[in-house]
Tab-separated table of C-alpha atoms in Angstrom:
chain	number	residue	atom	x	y	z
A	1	UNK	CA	0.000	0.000	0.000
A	2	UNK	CA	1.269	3.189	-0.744
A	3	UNK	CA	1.309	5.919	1.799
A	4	UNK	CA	0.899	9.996	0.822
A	5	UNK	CA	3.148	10.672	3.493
A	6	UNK	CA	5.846	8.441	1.175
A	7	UNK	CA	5.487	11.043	-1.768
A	8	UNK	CA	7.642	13.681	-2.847
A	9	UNK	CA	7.614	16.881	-1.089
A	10	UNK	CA	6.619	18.629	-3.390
A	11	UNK	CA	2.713	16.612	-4.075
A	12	UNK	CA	1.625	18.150	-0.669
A	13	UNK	CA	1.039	21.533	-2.139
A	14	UNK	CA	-0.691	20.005	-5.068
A	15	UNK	CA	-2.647	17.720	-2.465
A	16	UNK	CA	-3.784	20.740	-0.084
A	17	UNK	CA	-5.379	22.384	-2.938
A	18	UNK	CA	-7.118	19.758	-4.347
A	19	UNK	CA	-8.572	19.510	-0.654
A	20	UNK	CA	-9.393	23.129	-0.241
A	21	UNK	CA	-10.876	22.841	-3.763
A	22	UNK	CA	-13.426	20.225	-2.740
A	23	UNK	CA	-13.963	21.556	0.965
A	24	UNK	CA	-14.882	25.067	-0.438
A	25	UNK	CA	-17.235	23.876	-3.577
A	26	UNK	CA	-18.810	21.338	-0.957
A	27	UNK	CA	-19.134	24.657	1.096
A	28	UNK	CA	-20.823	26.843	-1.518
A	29	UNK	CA	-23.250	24.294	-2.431
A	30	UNK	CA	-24.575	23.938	1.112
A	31	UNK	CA	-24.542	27.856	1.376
A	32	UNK	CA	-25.997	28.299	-2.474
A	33	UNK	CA	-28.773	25.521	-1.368
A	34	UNK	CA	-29.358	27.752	2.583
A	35	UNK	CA	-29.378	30.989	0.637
A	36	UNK	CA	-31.827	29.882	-1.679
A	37	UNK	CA	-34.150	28.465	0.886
A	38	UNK	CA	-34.074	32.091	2.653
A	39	UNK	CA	-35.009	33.684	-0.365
A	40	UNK	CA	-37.939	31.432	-1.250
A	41	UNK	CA	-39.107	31.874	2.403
A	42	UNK	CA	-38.709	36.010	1.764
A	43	UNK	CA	-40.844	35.538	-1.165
A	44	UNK	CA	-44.082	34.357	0.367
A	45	UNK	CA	-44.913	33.126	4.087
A	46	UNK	CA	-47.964	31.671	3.035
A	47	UNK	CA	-46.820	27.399	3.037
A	48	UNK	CA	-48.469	26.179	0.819
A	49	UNK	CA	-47.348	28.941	-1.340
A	50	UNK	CA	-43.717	27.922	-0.004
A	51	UNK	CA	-44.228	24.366	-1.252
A	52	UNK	CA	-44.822	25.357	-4.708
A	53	UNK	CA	-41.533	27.739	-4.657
A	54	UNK	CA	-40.035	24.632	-3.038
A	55	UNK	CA	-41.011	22.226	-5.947
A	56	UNK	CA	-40.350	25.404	-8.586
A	57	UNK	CA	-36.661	24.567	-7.291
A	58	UNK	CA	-36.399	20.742	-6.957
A	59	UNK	CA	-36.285	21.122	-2.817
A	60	UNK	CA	-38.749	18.090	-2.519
A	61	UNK	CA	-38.163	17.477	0.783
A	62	UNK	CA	-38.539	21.473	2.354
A	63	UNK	CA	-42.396	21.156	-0.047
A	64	UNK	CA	-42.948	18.160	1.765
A	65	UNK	CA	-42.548	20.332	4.885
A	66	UNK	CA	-44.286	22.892	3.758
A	67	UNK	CA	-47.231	21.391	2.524
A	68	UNK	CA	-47.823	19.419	5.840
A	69	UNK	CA	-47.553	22.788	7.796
A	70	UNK	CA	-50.205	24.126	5.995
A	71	UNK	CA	-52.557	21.166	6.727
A	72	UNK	CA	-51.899	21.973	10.195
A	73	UNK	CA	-52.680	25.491	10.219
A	74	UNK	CA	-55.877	24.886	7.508
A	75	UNK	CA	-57.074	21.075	7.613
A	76	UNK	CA	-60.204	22.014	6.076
A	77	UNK	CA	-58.593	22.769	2.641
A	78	UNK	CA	-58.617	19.743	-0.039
A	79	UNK	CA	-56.218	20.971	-2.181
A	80	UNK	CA	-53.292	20.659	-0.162
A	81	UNK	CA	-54.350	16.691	0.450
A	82	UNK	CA	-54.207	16.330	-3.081
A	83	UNK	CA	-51.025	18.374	-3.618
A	84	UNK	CA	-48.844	16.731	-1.043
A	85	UNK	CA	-50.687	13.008	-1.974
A	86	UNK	CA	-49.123	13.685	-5.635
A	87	UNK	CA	-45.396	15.037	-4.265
A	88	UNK	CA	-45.895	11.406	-2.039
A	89	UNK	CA	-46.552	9.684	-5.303
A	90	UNK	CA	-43.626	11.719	-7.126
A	91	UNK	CA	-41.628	10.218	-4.311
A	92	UNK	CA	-43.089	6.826	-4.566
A	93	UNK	CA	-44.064	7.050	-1.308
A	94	UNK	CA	-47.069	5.033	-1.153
A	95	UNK	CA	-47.669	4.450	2.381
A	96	UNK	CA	-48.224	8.004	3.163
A	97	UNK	CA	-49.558	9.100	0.373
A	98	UNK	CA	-52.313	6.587	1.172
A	99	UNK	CA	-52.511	7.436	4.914
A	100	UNK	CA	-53.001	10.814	3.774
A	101	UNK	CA	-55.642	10.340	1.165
A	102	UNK	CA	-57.563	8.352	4.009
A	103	UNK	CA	-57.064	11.445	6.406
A	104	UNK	CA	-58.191	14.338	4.004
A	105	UNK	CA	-61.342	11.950	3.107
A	106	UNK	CA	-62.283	11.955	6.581
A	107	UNK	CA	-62.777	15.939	6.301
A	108	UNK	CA	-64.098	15.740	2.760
A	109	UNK	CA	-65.320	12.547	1.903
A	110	UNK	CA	-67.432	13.622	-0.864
A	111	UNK	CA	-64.025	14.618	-2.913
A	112	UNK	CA	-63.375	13.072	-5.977
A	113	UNK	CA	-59.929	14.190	-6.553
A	114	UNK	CA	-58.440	12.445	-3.805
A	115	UNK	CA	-60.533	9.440	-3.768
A	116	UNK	CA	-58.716	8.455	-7.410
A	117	UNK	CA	-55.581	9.418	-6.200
A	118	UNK	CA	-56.395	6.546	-3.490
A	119	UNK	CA	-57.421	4.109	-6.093
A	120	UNK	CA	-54.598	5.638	-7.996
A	121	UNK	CA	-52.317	4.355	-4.838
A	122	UNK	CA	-53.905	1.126	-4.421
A	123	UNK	CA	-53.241	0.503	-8.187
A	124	UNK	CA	-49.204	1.158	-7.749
A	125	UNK	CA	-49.671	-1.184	-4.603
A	126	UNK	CA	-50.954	-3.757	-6.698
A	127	UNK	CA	-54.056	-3.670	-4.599
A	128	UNK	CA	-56.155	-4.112	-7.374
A	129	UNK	CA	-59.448	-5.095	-5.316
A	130	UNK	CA	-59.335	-1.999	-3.673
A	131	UNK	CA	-58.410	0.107	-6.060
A	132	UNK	CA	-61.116	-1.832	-8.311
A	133	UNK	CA	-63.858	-0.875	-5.289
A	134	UNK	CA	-62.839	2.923	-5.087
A	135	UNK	CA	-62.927	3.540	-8.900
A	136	UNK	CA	-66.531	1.941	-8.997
A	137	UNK	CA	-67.692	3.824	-6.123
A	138	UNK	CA	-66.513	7.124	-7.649
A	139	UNK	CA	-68.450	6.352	-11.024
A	140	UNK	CA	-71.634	5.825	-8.593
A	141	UNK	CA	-70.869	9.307	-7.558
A	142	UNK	CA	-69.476	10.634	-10.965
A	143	UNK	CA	-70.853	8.497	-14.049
A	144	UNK	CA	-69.522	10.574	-16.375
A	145	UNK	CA	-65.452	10.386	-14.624
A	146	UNK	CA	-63.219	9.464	-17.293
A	147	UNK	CA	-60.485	9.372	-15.010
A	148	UNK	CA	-61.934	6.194	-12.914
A	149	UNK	CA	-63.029	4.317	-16.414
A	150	UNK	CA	-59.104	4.746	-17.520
A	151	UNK	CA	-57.900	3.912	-14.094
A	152	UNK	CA	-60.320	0.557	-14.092
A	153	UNK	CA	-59.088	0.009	-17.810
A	154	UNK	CA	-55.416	-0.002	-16.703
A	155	UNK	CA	-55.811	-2.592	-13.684
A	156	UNK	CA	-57.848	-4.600	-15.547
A	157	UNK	CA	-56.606	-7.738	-16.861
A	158	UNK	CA	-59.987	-8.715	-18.440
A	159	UNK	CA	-60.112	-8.115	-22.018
A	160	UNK	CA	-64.035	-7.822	-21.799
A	161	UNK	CA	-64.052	-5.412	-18.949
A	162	UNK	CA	-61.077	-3.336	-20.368
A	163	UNK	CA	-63.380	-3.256	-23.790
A	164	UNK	CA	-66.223	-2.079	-22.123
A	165	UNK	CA	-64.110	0.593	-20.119
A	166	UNK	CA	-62.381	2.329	-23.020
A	167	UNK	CA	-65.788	2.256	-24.715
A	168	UNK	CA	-67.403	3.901	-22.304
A	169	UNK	CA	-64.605	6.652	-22.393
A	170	UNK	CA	-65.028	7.172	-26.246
A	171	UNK	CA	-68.922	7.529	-25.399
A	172	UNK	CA	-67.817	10.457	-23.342
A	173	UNK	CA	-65.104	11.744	-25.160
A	174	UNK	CA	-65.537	10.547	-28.664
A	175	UNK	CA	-62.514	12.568	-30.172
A	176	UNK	CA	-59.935	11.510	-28.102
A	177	UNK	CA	-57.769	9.054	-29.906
A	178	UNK	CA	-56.089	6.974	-26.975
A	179	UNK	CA	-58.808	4.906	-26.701
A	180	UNK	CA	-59.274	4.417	-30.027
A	181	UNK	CA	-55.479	2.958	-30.032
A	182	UNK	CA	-56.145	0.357	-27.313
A	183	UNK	CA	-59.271	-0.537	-28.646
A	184	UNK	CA	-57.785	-1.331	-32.086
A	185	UNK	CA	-55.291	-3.506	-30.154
A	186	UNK	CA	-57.744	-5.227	-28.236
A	187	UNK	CA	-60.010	-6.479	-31.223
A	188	UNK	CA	-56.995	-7.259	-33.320
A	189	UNK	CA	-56.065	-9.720	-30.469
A	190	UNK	CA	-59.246	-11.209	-30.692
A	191	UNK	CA	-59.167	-11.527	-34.537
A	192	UNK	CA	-62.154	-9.101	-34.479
A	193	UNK	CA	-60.533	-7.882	-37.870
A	194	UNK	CA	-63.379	-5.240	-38.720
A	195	UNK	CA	-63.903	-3.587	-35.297
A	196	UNK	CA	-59.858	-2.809	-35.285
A	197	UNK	CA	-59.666	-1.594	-38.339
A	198	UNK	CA	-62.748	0.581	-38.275
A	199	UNK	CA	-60.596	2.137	-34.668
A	200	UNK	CA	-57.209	2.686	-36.314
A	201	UNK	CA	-59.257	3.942	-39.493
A	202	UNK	CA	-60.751	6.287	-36.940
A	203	UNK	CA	-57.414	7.554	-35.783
A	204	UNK	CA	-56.670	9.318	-39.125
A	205	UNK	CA	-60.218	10.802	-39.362
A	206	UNK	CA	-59.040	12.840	-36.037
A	207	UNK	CA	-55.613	13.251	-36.081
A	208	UNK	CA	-54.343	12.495	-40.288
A	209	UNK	CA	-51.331	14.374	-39.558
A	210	UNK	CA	-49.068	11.655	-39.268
A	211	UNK	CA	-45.078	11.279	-39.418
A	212	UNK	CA	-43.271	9.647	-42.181
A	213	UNK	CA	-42.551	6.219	-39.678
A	214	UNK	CA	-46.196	6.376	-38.647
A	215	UNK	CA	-47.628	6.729	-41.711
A	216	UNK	CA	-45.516	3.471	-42.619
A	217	UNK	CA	-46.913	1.626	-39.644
A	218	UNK	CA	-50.499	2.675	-40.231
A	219	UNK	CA	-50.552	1.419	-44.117
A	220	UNK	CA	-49.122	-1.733	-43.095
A	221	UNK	CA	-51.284	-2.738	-39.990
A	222	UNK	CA	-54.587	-1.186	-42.323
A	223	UNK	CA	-53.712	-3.424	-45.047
A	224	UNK	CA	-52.341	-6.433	-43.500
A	225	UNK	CA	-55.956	-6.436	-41.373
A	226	UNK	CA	-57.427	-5.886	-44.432
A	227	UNK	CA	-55.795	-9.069	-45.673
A	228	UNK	CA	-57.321	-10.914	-42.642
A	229	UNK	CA	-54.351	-11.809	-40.982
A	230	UNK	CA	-54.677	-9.893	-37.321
A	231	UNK	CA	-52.033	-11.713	-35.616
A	232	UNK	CA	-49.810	-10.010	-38.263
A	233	UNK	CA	-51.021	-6.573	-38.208
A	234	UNK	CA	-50.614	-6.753	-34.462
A	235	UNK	CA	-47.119	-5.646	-34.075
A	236	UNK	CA	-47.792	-2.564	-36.679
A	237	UNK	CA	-50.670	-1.780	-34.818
A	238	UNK	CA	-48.713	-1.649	-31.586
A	239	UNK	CA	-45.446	-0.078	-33.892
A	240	UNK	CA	-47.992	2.776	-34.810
A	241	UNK	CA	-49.553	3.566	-31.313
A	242	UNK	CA	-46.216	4.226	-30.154
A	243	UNK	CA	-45.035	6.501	-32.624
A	244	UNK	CA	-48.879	8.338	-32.175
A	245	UNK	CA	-47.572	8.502	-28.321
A	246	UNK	CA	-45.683	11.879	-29.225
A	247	UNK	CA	-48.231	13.683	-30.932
A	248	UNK	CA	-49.696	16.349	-29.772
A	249	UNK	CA	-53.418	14.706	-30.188
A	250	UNK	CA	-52.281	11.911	-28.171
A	251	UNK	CA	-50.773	13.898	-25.106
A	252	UNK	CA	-53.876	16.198	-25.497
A	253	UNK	CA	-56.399	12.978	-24.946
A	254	UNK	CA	-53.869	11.575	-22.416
A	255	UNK	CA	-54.305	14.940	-20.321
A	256	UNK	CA	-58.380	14.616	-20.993
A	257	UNK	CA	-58.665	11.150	-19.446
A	258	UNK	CA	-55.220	10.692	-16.791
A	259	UNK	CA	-54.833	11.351	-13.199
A	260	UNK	CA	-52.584	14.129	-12.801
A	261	UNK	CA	-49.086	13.990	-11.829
A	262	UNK	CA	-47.361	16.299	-10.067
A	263	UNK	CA	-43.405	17.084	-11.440
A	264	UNK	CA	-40.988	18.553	-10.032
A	265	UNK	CA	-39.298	21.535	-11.333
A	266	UNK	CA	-42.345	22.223	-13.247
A	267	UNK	CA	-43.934	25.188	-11.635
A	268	UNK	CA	-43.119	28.520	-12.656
A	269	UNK	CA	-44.421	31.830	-10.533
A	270	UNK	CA	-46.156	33.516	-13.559
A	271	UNK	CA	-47.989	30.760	-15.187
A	272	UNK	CA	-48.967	27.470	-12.950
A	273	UNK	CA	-49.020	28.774	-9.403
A	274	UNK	CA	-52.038	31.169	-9.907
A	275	UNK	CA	-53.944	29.439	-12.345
A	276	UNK	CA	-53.696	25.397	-11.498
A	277	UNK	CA	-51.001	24.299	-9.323
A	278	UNK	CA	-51.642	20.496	-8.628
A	279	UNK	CA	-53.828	20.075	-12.035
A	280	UNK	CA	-57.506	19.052	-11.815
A	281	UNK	CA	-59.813	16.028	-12.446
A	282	UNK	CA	-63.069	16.791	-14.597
A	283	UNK	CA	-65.474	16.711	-11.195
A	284	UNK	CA	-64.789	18.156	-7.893
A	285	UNK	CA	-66.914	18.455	-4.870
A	286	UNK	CA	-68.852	21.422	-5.612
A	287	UNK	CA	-67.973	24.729	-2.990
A	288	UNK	CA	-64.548	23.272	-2.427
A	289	UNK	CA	-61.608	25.602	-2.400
A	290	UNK	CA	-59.799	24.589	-5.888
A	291	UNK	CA	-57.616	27.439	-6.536
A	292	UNK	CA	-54.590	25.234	-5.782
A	293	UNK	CA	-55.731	22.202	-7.666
C-alpha cells in the first residue's frame, strides 16, 4: 500500500489544494442551497405557497414540509391533500400518500380528486381489489369520470371489462384518440378484424397528420388487417400507437382522461401557481376551495 506521506515533497502543495478545492465547492453548495431556501421563504410566508416555490426549485423534501404545515394550520382545505398526496406519489411514497388520502377523506369525503388518487395508490400497490372498489364507487358518484373508467381500464386484466371501459370513455369523449389505439389492439387480439380496423381507421379521421414512420406503420397494420391476418397486423398496430404517443393529439387525450401527476421543477411563478397548481380532475366536490388544484 502506498502511503501519501511516502510522496515527494513537493505533491503536498498540489494535495492541499485539491482539498481546499473540494472543501470550499462542498461549502458553496450547502450555502448556495441555505441561501436559496431564505429567499424562497422572503418571497411568500404563506406554506403552501412555499411548497410550490419549493417544488419550482427541486427542494422536494422542504415542499414536503411545507405542505404538511399548511394542513396543520388549515385542515379544512382539499387541495393541499391532493397536492402533497401527488409530491408522495412523485416520491413513490405510497404508504403516506395513502394514509393521507384516508385522512383528508375523513374531512371531505365527498371529494373526488383524492378518492382516485387513493385508487390511484392502491393501483401502484398492486391492490387491485381496492383500487377496483374505489374507482366503482366514484363512477356511482361521478358516471360521467373518465379518469376512474381509464384507471379501471389499466388494472384490468380482463379483455371484456377493459373493452367495455375504453368504450365507455369514447362515449364520453368521442374525439380523443387513446382509446381508439387500445381498442384497435384489443379487437386485433381477438381476430375481431373489422372492429380494429374501423378504430385505427378512426385515428386518421381525427388526427391524419401523421409522421413519415407512422404513416408506414399505419398502411401496413390497415392493409395487412385488411388481408385478414390480425395476428400479423398486431405488431404494426402496436409499432404505430407508439409513434402516435408523441403527438400532440395523443398527449392532449392523455391529459383529458389521466390522473394528474405532479413534477418537479415544473412550476413557474407567472404561469402554474395562480392558475392550477396540482392540475384538476373533470369533477370536484362542488364549494370546495380549488384554486390550488
Amino acid at each position: 500500500m502506498f502511503s501519501i506521506f511516502k510522496f515527494p515533497n513537493s505533491y503536498f502543495p498540489v494535495l492541499l489544494i485539491c482539498i481546499v478545492t473540494i472543501l470550499l465547492a462542498a461549502g458553496c453548495n450547502q450555502n448556495s442551497k441555505k441561501n436559496d431556501d431564505k429567499n424562497i421563504e422572503k418571497t411568500s410566508s404563506d406554506p403552501k405557497e412555499l411548497a410550490l416555490l419549493y417544488l419550482a426549485e427541486n427542494h422536494l423534501d422542504e415542499a414536503v414540509a411545507a405542505f404538511q404545515q399548511a394542513i396543520k394550520m388549515n385542515p379544512e382545505d382539499s387541495s393541499t391533500y391532493i397536492g402533497l398526496t401527488r409530491l408522495y406519489l412523485l416520491q413513490k411514497n405510497y404508504d403516506a400518500a395513502e394514509d393521507l388520502c384516508k385522512e383528508g377523506l375523513k374531512i371531505k369525503p365527498g371529494n373526488i380528486d383524492l378518492k382516485l388518487l387513493l385508487a390511484e395508490v392502491y393501483g401502484l400497490k398492486n391492490d387491485k381489489e381496492n383500487a377496483t372498489k374505489q374507482l366503482k364507487e366514484i363512477i356511482e358518484q361521478d358516471p360521467k369520470n373518465v379518469n376512474a373508467y381509464y384507471l379501471l381500464d389499466s388494472i384490468s386484466s380482463n379483455q371484456n371489462s377493459r373493452k367495455y371501459y375504453l368504450l365507455k370513455i369514447l362515449s364520453l369523449a368521442p374525439a380523443n384518440i387513446v382509446p381508439r389505439l387500445q381498442l384497435a389492439e384489443l379487437f386485433a387480439v381477438e381476430s375481431n378484424i373489422d372492429s380494429s380496423l374501423f378504430y385505427l381507421q378512426s385515428v386518421k379521421k381525427i388526427a391524419p397528420g401523421f409522421s413519415d414512420a407512422a404513416e408506414i406503420s399505419y398502411q401496413k397494420a390497415t392493409s395487412i388487417l385488411s388481408g385478414n391476418k390480425p395476428a400479423l397486423a398486431l405488431p404494426y398496430i402496436r409499432q404505430f400507437h407508439s409513434l402516435m404517443k408523441i403527438t400532440s393529439e395523443y398527449a392532449t387525450g392523455s391529459d383529458e382522461i389521466k390522473i394528474p401527476k405532479m413534477i418537479a421543477g415544473y412550476f413557474t411563478m407567472d404561469t402554474n401557481i395562480p392558475v392550477s397548481s396540482f392540475g384538476t380532475t373533470q369533477s370536484s366536490t362542488p364549494g370546495e376551495d380549488n384554486s390550488f388544484r
